[in-house]
Amino acid sequence: MYRGDMCFFFQAEDGIRDLVRSRGLGDVYKRQVLGPVFPHEVMGFSGGSKYFFPGISGPDLTNTTHWIGALHTCIKTIGLKITPQRQLIERAANLIPVPRLYCCPVVKKEGIFGFYAGEPYRTWEKAVDLSSQVHVKYVDKPFKKVISVMPHLY
């Protein structure tokens, strides 16, 4: 479901979605996550447990991870597997009382480079390892100036 600049991948079982307070996971025995993994300026890498939030937590956890990301800085975050923000999200996800299955594709416009499915963290971690090779260009020395062209989306 898409509303403004927020995308929710699922709704509560009763069909009601409160944008401020989550109704939780509902009466379910398993939750599945399907979402791409790529470098992310706030979390280090997208995907995995990140897709549960704000879906089941409301905006507070998202706001907190963004503040931590701002304090930690993008340069110390993007393209790193382990960040303080990711650790917070993983800790929150471990409180989810039902089994989780993650499906983590690594894609570019050329196609699918890899697809991992299985238990939560390990599946995401394998996708991150591939994404680090597919999406990140490593250079011998830092650039003096970087110019970025913003997508039309922004």
Coordinates of C-alpha atoms in Angstrom, one line a residue:
M1 CA 0.0 0.0 0.0
Y2 CA 1.4 3.4 -0.9
R3 CA 0.5 6.6 0.9
G4 CA 2.6 9.7 0.2
D5 CA 6.2 8.8 0.7
M6 CA 5.6 5.7 2.9
C7 CA 5.2 2.2 1.6
F8 CA 3.7 -0.6 3.7
F9 CA 4.2 -4.1 2.5
F10 CA 1.4 -5.5 4.6
Q11 CA -1.6 -4.5 6.6
A12 CA -3.0 -5.8 9.9
E13 CA -5.2 -8.9 9.5
D14 CA -8.3 -6.8 10.3
G15 CA -7.6 -4.6 7.2
I16 CA -7.2 -1.5 9.4
R17 CA -3.9 0.4 9.2
D18 CA -3.2 3.1 11.7
L19 CA -0.2 5.2 10.5
V20 CA 0.8 6.1 14.0
R21 CA 0.3 3.0 16.0
S22 CA 0.8 -0.5 14.7
R23 CA -1.8 -3.2 15.2
G24 CA 1.0 -5.7 15.2
L25 CA 1.3 -8.8 13.2
G26 CA -2.2 -10.1 13.8
D27 CA -3.0 -13.8 14.3
V28 CA -0.4 -15.4 12.1
Y29 CA 2.0 -18.3 12.3
K30 CA 4.7 -16.9 10.0
R31 CA 5.8 -13.7 8.4
Q32 CA 7.6 -13.5 5.0
V33 CA 9.7 -10.6 3.8
L34 CA 10.5 -10.2 0.1
G35 CA 12.6 -7.2 -0.7
P36 CA 15.8 -6.2 -2.5
V37 CA 19.2 -5.7 -0.8
F38 CA 21.4 -2.8 -1.9
P39 CA 23.5 -0.1 -0.2
H40 CA 21.4 2.2 2.0
E41 CA 22.4 5.6 3.3
V42 CA 20.6 5.1 6.7
M43 CA 20.9 1.4 7.4
G44 CA 24.1 0.4 5.6
F45 CA 22.2 -2.0 3.4
S46 CA 18.5 -2.3 2.8
G47 CA 16.4 -5.4 3.1
G48 CA 15.8 -8.1 5.7
S49 CA 14.4 -7.0 9.0
K50 CA 14.3 -3.4 7.9
Y51 CA 11.1 -4.1 5.9
F52 CA 9.1 -4.8 9.1
F53 CA 9.6 -1.2 10.2
P54 CA 7.6 1.1 10.2
G55 CA 5.1 -1.5 9.2
I56 CA 4.7 -3.0 12.7
S57 CA 6.2 -0.3 14.8
G58 CA 4.9 3.1 13.6
P59 CA 7.2 6.0 12.9
D60 CA 9.1 6.2 16.2
L61 CA 11.6 3.4 15.4
T62 CA 12.2 4.7 11.9
N63 CA 12.7 8.2 13.2
T64 CA 15.2 6.9 15.8
T65 CA 17.2 4.9 13.2
H66 CA 17.4 8.0 11.0
W67 CA 18.7 10.1 13.9
I68 CA 21.3 7.5 14.7
G69 CA 22.2 7.4 11.0
A70 CA 22.6 11.2 10.9
L71 CA 24.8 11.2 14.0
H72 CA 26.8 8.2 12.7
T73 CA 27.1 9.9 9.3
C74 CA 26.4 8.5 5.8
I75 CA 30.1 8.0 5.1
K76 CA 30.4 5.6 8.1
T77 CA 27.1 3.8 7.2
I78 CA 26.4 3.3 3.5
G79 CA 27.7 0.0 2.3
L80 CA 28.5 -1.4 5.7
K81 CA 26.8 -4.6 7.0
I82 CA 27.0 -3.8 10.7
T83 CA 25.8 -0.4 11.8
P84 CA 24.3 0.8 15.1
Q85 CA 21.0 1.4 13.2
R86 CA 21.0 -2.1 11.8
Q87 CA 21.7 -3.6 15.2
L88 CA 18.7 -1.7 16.6
I89 CA 16.4 -3.0 13.9
E90 CA 17.7 -6.6 14.3
R91 CA 17.1 -6.4 18.0
A92 CA 13.6 -5.2 17.5
A93 CA 13.0 -7.9 14.8
N94 CA 14.1 -10.6 17.3
L95 CA 11.1 -9.6 19.4
I96 CA 8.7 -10.7 16.7
P97 CA 7.0 -13.7 18.2
V98 CA 6.5 -15.7 15.0
P99 CA 8.9 -17.4 12.6
R100 CA 10.2 -15.3 9.8
L101 CA 11.2 -16.3 6.3
Y102 CA 13.3 -13.8 4.3
C103 CA 13.6 -13.6 0.5
C104 CA 16.4 -11.3 -0.5
P105 CA 17.1 -10.6 -4.2
V106 CA 20.2 -8.7 -5.3
V107 CA 19.2 -6.9 -8.5
K108 CA 20.3 -4.2 -10.9
K109 CA 18.7 -3.0 -14.1
E110 CA 20.5 -5.7 -16.0
G111 CA 18.7 -8.4 -14.0
I112 CA 18.8 -10.6 -10.9
F113 CA 22.4 -11.3 -9.7
G114 CA 21.3 -13.5 -6.8
F115 CA 18.4 -14.6 -4.7
Y116 CA 18.6 -15.8 -1.1
A117 CA 15.8 -17.3 0.9
G118 CA 15.7 -18.7 4.4
E119 CA 16.1 -17.8 8.1
P120 CA 16.3 -14.1 8.8
Y121 CA 19.7 -12.7 9.5
R122 CA 21.9 -15.2 7.7
T123 CA 19.8 -14.9 4.5
W124 CA 20.1 -11.1 4.5
E125 CA 23.8 -11.4 5.3
K126 CA 24.5 -13.6 2.3
A127 CA 22.6 -11.1 0.1
V128 CA 24.7 -8.2 1.6
D129 CA 27.9 -10.0 0.7
L130 CA 26.8 -10.3 -2.9
S131 CA 25.5 -6.7 -3.0
S132 CA 28.8 -5.5 -1.8
Q133 CA 30.4 -6.9 -4.9
V134 CA 27.6 -6.0 -7.3
H135 CA 26.6 -2.5 -6.1
V136 CA 29.7 -1.0 -4.6
K137 CA 32.6 0.3 -6.6
Y138 CA 35.8 0.2 -4.6
V139 CA 38.6 2.7 -5.5
D140 CA 42.2 3.0 -4.4
K141 CA 41.9 6.5 -2.9
P142 CA 39.1 8.8 -1.9
F143 CA 37.6 11.3 -4.4
K144 CA 38.1 15.0 -3.7
K145 CA 34.7 15.9 -5.0
V146 CA 31.6 13.8 -5.7
I147 CA 28.7 15.1 -7.8
S148 CA 25.4 13.3 -7.7
V149 CA 22.4 13.5 -10.0
M150 CA 19.2 13.1 -8.0
P151 CA 16.6 10.8 -9.6
H152 CA 13.4 12.4 -10.7
L153 CA 11.6 10.7 -7.8
Y154 CA 13.1 13.3 -5.5

